[in-house]
Coordinates of C-alpha atoms in Angstrom, one line a residue:
F1 CA 110.2 61.8 126.5
L2 CA 112.1 65.2 127.2
S3 CA 109.2 66.9 126.1
F4 CA 107.2 66.5 129.3
F5 CA 109.9 67.8 131.5
P6 CA 109.9 71.9 131.6
F7 CA 113.4 72.0 132.7
A8 CA 114.8 70.0 129.8
K9 CA 117.4 71.9 127.5
M10 CA 117.8 72.1 124.0
S11 CA 119.0 69.0 122.1
H12 CA 122.8 69.2 120.9
R13 CA 123.3 71.5 117.9
K14 CA 124.2 68.4 115.9
F15 CA 120.3 67.3 115.9
E16 CA 118.6 70.7 115.9
H17 CA 119.1 74.7 116.0
P18 CA 117.0 77.8 115.5
R19 CA 116.7 78.4 111.8
N20 CA 119.0 81.5 110.4
G21 CA 117.0 84.4 109.1
S22 CA 113.4 85.2 109.3
L23 CA 110.5 83.8 106.8
G24 CA 108.4 86.9 107.4
F25 CA 110.0 89.0 104.7
L26 CA 109.6 86.4 102.1
P27 CA 109.9 86.7 98.9
R28 CA 113.3 88.6 99.3
K29 CA 112.9 90.4 96.1
R30 CA 113.6 94.1 94.6
S31 CA 111.0 96.8 95.3
R32 CA 108.5 97.3 92.7
R33 CA 109.1 101.0 93.9
H34 CA 111.8 103.2 94.5
R35 CA 109.7 105.3 96.9
G36 CA 108.3 103.7 100.3
T37 CA 104.4 103.6 100.5
C38 CA 101.9 103.7 103.0
R39 CA 100.1 100.5 102.9
S40 CA 97.8 101.3 106.1
F41 CA 97.1 104.6 108.2
P42 CA 97.0 105.0 111.9
K43 CA 93.5 104.1 113.5
D44 CA 91.0 107.0 113.0
D45 CA 90.2 108.8 116.5
R46 CA 87.6 111.2 115.9
S47 CA 87.6 113.0 119.1
K48 CA 91.0 114.3 118.0
P49 CA 91.1 117.3 115.8
V50 CA 91.7 117.0 111.8
H51 CA 95.2 116.1 111.3
L52 CA 97.7 114.5 108.4
T53 CA 98.8 110.8 109.3
A54 CA 102.0 110.6 106.7
F55 CA 104.9 112.9 105.5
F56 CA 107.4 112.9 102.5
G57 CA 111.1 112.9 103.8
F58 CA 114.4 112.1 102.1
K59 CA 117.3 110.8 104.3
A60 CA 120.2 113.7 104.2
G61 CA 123.1 111.9 106.3
M62 CA 123.4 111.2 109.8
T63 CA 125.1 112.4 113.0
H64 CA 125.2 111.2 116.8
I65 CA 123.6 112.6 120.0
V66 CA 124.4 112.2 123.6
R67 CA 121.4 111.4 125.6
E68 CA 120.7 110.0 129.3
V69 CA 119.3 106.5 129.6
N70 CA 116.1 106.0 131.6
R71 CA 115.9 102.3 132.2
P72 CA 115.7 101.0 135.8
G73 CA 117.4 97.8 136.3
S74 CA 120.0 98.5 133.3
K75 CA 123.4 99.1 134.2
L76 CA 123.2 102.3 131.7
H77 CA 120.3 103.5 133.8
N78 CA 120.9 107.4 134.8
K79 CA 124.2 107.4 132.4
E80 CA 125.0 109.0 129.3
I81 CA 125.1 107.0 125.8
V82 CA 126.2 108.1 122.3
E83 CA 123.6 107.2 119.6
G84 CA 123.6 107.4 116.0
V85 CA 120.8 109.5 114.2
S86 CA 119.3 110.3 111.0
I87 CA 118.9 113.7 109.4
V88 CA 115.8 113.5 107.2
E89 CA 115.0 116.7 104.8
C90 CA 111.3 117.5 104.8
P91 CA 110.3 119.9 102.1
P92 CA 106.9 121.3 102.4
M93 CA 104.0 119.4 100.8
V94 CA 101.0 120.6 98.5
V95 CA 97.5 119.6 98.8
I96 CA 96.1 119.3 95.4
G97 CA 93.0 116.7 95.5
L98 CA 90.5 115.0 97.9
V99 CA 89.6 111.3 97.7
G100 CA 86.3 109.9 99.3
Y101 CA 86.4 106.1 100.0
I102 CA 83.2 103.9 100.8
E103 CA 83.8 100.5 102.9
T104 CA 82.5 97.8 100.8
P105 CA 82.8 93.8 101.5
R106 CA 86.2 93.6 99.6
G107 CA 87.5 96.7 101.5
L108 CA 87.9 100.5 100.6
R109 CA 86.6 101.5 97.0
A110 CA 87.5 105.2 95.9
L111 CA 84.0 106.9 95.5
T112 CA 84.8 110.2 94.2
T113 CA 87.9 112.6 93.6
V114 CA 88.1 116.4 93.9
W115 CA 90.9 118.2 92.2
T116 CA 92.4 121.9 92.4
P117 CA 92.2 123.5 89.0
K118 CA 95.9 124.9 89.8
I119 CA 98.3 122.1 89.7
A120 CA 102.1 122.9 89.6
D121 CA 104.2 121.8 86.6
E122 CA 106.4 119.4 88.8
A123 CA 103.3 117.5 89.9
K124 CA 102.1 117.5 86.2
R125 CA 105.3 115.7 85.2
R126 CA 104.1 112.8 87.2
F127 CA 101.7 112.2 84.6
Y128 CA 103.9 112.2 81.5
K129 CA 106.7 109.8 80.7
N130 CA 108.3 112.4 78.7
W131 CA 107.8 116.0 79.8
Y132 CA 109.5 118.1 77.1
K133 CA 108.0 116.5 74.2
S134 CA 104.6 116.2 75.7
K135 CA 101.9 119.1 74.9
K136 CA 101.3 119.8 78.8
K137 CA 97.9 119.7 78.9
A138 CA 97.2 117.7 81.9
F139 CA 94.2 118.9 83.7
G140 CA 93.4 121.7 81.2
N141 CA 90.2 120.7 80.4
Y142 CA 89.5 120.2 84.2
A143 CA 90.5 123.8 84.9
K144 CA 88.6 125.2 82.3
K145 CA 85.2 123.6 84.0
M146 CA 86.0 124.9 87.6
T147 CA 86.6 128.3 85.7
G148 CA 83.7 128.5 83.7
E149 CA 85.4 128.8 80.6
H150 CA 84.2 125.2 79.5
K151 CA 81.0 125.4 77.3
G152 CA 78.2 123.8 78.9
V153 CA 79.5 122.7 82.1
N154 CA 79.4 124.2 85.3
G155 CA 82.7 122.9 87.1
Q156 CA 81.8 124.4 90.5
K157 CA 78.5 122.6 90.6
E158 CA 79.8 119.3 89.9
R159 CA 82.4 119.9 92.6
E160 CA 79.8 120.8 95.0
R161 CA 77.8 117.7 94.2
S162 CA 80.9 115.4 94.5
L163 CA 81.7 116.9 98.1
K164 CA 78.2 116.4 99.1
K165 CA 78.3 112.9 98.0
M166 CA 81.3 112.3 99.8
E167 CA 80.2 113.7 103.1
K168 CA 77.0 111.3 102.9
Y169 CA 78.2 108.1 102.0
C170 CA 82.6 108.0 102.4
S171 CA 84.0 106.7 105.9
V172 CA 87.6 107.6 105.0
I173 CA 88.9 111.0 103.7
R174 CA 92.4 111.0 102.1
V175 CA 94.1 114.1 100.5
I176 CA 96.2 114.0 97.6
V177 CA 99.5 115.7 98.0
H178 CA 103.1 116.2 96.3
N179 CA 106.0 117.5 97.5
K180 CA 108.2 120.7 96.5
Q181 CA 110.7 119.1 94.4
G182 CA 112.6 122.0 93.3
L183 CA 113.7 123.1 97.1
L184 CA 115.9 119.6 96.9
K185 CA 119.2 119.6 95.6
L186 CA 118.3 116.4 93.5
R187 CA 118.6 115.9 89.5
Q188 CA 114.8 115.0 89.5
K189 CA 112.1 117.8 88.6
K190 CA 109.2 115.2 88.8
A191 CA 107.3 115.6 92.0
H192 CA 106.1 112.6 94.3
L193 CA 102.5 112.0 94.5
M194 CA 100.9 110.2 97.7
E195 CA 97.5 110.0 99.4
V196 CA 97.6 110.7 102.7
Q197 CA 95.0 109.9 105.1
L198 CA 92.8 112.5 107.4
N199 CA 92.2 111.3 110.7
G200 CA 90.2 113.2 113.8
G201 CA 86.8 115.1 113.6
S202 CA 83.5 113.8 111.4
I203 CA 83.6 113.4 108.2
A204 CA 82.1 116.8 107.4
D205 CA 85.2 118.5 109.1
K206 CA 87.8 116.2 107.2
I207 CA 86.2 117.5 104.0
K208 CA 86.3 121.1 105.2
W209 CA 89.7 120.8 106.2
G210 CA 90.9 119.3 102.7
V211 CA 89.0 122.2 101.0
D212 CA 90.2 125.0 103.3
H213 CA 94.1 123.5 102.5
L214 CA 93.6 123.2 98.8
E215 CA 96.8 124.7 96.8
Q216 CA 98.2 125.4 100.3
E217 CA 101.8 124.2 101.9
V218 CA 101.5 121.6 104.6
R219 CA 104.9 121.7 106.8
V220 CA 106.3 118.8 108.7
G221 CA 106.1 120.9 111.9
D222 CA 102.2 120.8 111.3
V223 CA 102.2 117.0 111.2
F224 CA 104.6 115.9 113.6
N225 CA 106.2 117.3 117.1
Q226 CA 109.3 116.8 118.6
N227 CA 109.6 113.6 121.1
E228 CA 106.8 111.8 119.0
M229 CA 107.4 108.3 118.0
I230 CA 106.6 107.4 114.7
D231 CA 107.1 104.8 112.0
T232 CA 109.4 105.0 108.9
I233 CA 108.7 103.3 105.5
G234 CA 111.3 103.2 102.8
V235 CA 113.2 100.8 100.4
T236 CA 116.5 99.5 101.8
R237 CA 119.9 99.9 100.2
G238 CA 120.2 97.4 97.3
K239 CA 123.4 94.9 97.5
G240 CA 122.5 93.1 94.6
F241 CA 123.0 88.9 94.2
E242 CA 124.5 87.6 97.3
G243 CA 125.4 84.2 98.6
V244 CA 123.7 82.2 101.3
T245 CA 126.0 83.2 104.1
T246 CA 125.8 87.0 103.7
R247 CA 122.3 86.9 102.8
W248 CA 120.5 84.5 105.6
G249 CA 123.5 84.1 108.1
T250 CA 124.2 80.7 107.7
S251 CA 127.2 79.0 109.3
R252 CA 130.3 78.2 107.1
L253 CA 131.4 74.8 106.4
P254 CA 134.8 73.6 107.5
R255 CA 137.9 74.7 105.9
K256 CA 138.6 71.8 103.9
T257 CA 135.2 71.7 102.4
H258 CA 135.3 70.7 98.5
K259 CA 134.0 73.5 96.2
G260 CA 133.9 76.2 98.6
L261 CA 132.6 76.6 102.2
R262 CA 130.1 79.7 102.3
K263 CA 127.2 77.1 101.4
V264 CA 124.2 75.0 102.8
A265 CA 125.7 71.4 103.0
C266 CA 122.1 70.0 103.1
I267 CA 119.4 71.7 101.1
G268 CA 116.7 68.7 101.8
S269 CA 115.9 65.2 101.9
W270 CA 115.3 63.1 98.9
H271 CA 111.5 63.1 99.3
P272 CA 109.5 65.3 98.8
A273 CA 111.8 65.6 95.4
R274 CA 111.9 69.4 95.7
V275 CA 113.8 72.1 97.6
Q276 CA 111.5 73.3 100.2
W277 CA 110.8 77.4 100.4
T278 CA 112.1 77.5 103.8
V279 CA 115.5 76.6 102.8
A280 CA 118.0 79.4 102.7
R281 CA 119.3 80.0 98.9
A282 CA 121.6 82.7 97.4
G283 CA 119.8 85.7 95.6
Q284 CA 118.7 89.2 95.7
N285 CA 119.8 91.2 99.0
G286 CA 118.7 94.7 100.0
Y287 CA 116.4 96.9 98.1
H288 CA 113.4 95.7 99.9
H289 CA 110.2 97.6 101.0
R290 CA 110.7 97.7 104.7
T291 CA 108.8 99.7 107.6
E292 CA 110.9 100.5 110.9
I293 CA 108.8 101.1 114.0
N294 CA 109.1 103.4 117.0
K295 CA 111.7 105.9 115.9
K296 CA 112.0 109.1 118.1
I297 CA 112.1 112.7 116.7
Y298 CA 114.9 114.3 118.5
R299 CA 114.4 117.8 116.8
I300 CA 112.5 119.4 113.8
G301 CA 114.5 122.4 112.5
E302 CA 113.0 124.9 110.6
G303 CA 115.8 126.0 108.2
T304 CA 116.9 129.5 106.6
R305 CA 114.1 129.7 104.3
Y306 CA 111.8 130.3 107.3
G307 CA 114.1 132.7 108.6
C308 CA 115.9 130.2 111.2
T309 CA 119.4 129.8 111.1
N310 CA 118.9 126.8 113.8

């Protein structure tokens, strides 16, 4: 009868308690890819100018800032606090292609793709398992068609036909970009490729923006602004196989427990005669694909490459 009274408190810890850990992130297994991927993009607002909606970044380290809190009602209101911040290195991206999507009953479907004839070697490496043993002929025939060297095929006419088809039928336009991997102090030479959605303006405006920016560099300052709130997508640091107490935050058992105390004492009733999926168990911890929302950009630096010493 306690459920009828709004002022009734929770029962004793012996009988019930909130569960440990969230079930919203199951299955807690290793990510299929090391780089975070955008599974969805912001909603398109055609009243705004054409702009990109995502950018590559590599975490370089951390530091801290001192800022004033503006939170009326809090004890910290109008006081200074020290906060940790991440430093993310964002080398320029290069636009190398354009993809048009049409809407179907089963979601978006790619209708046609237009590439640039000149693609850097660091991007071509992405299409090979072993670069130095390969013939390095990726996009060779496509480039010949576009420059008119291929017999019997006019690549420019095909390209114009594809762009007109895109403008007539497509509802979503995305550009294919790769980062300038050579500017990073990393061992890897193979560039990362990604599709980034273009938002704002009409479909014709988006196609024009994409064609105008083919083979052009796009810098992070062209996509994001200072004091803007953004989401970050990445793969968390891997911890390997860990026990149930670390992985799910369950309570330790009493000190004299037989065969260890960092366990779950009861993993379920006799029937149903199987372990339920909601029960906390040991397993993989970390190296999960995660999205963190509402991160503020405190500063965008230029770097010495663009003549700024910050």
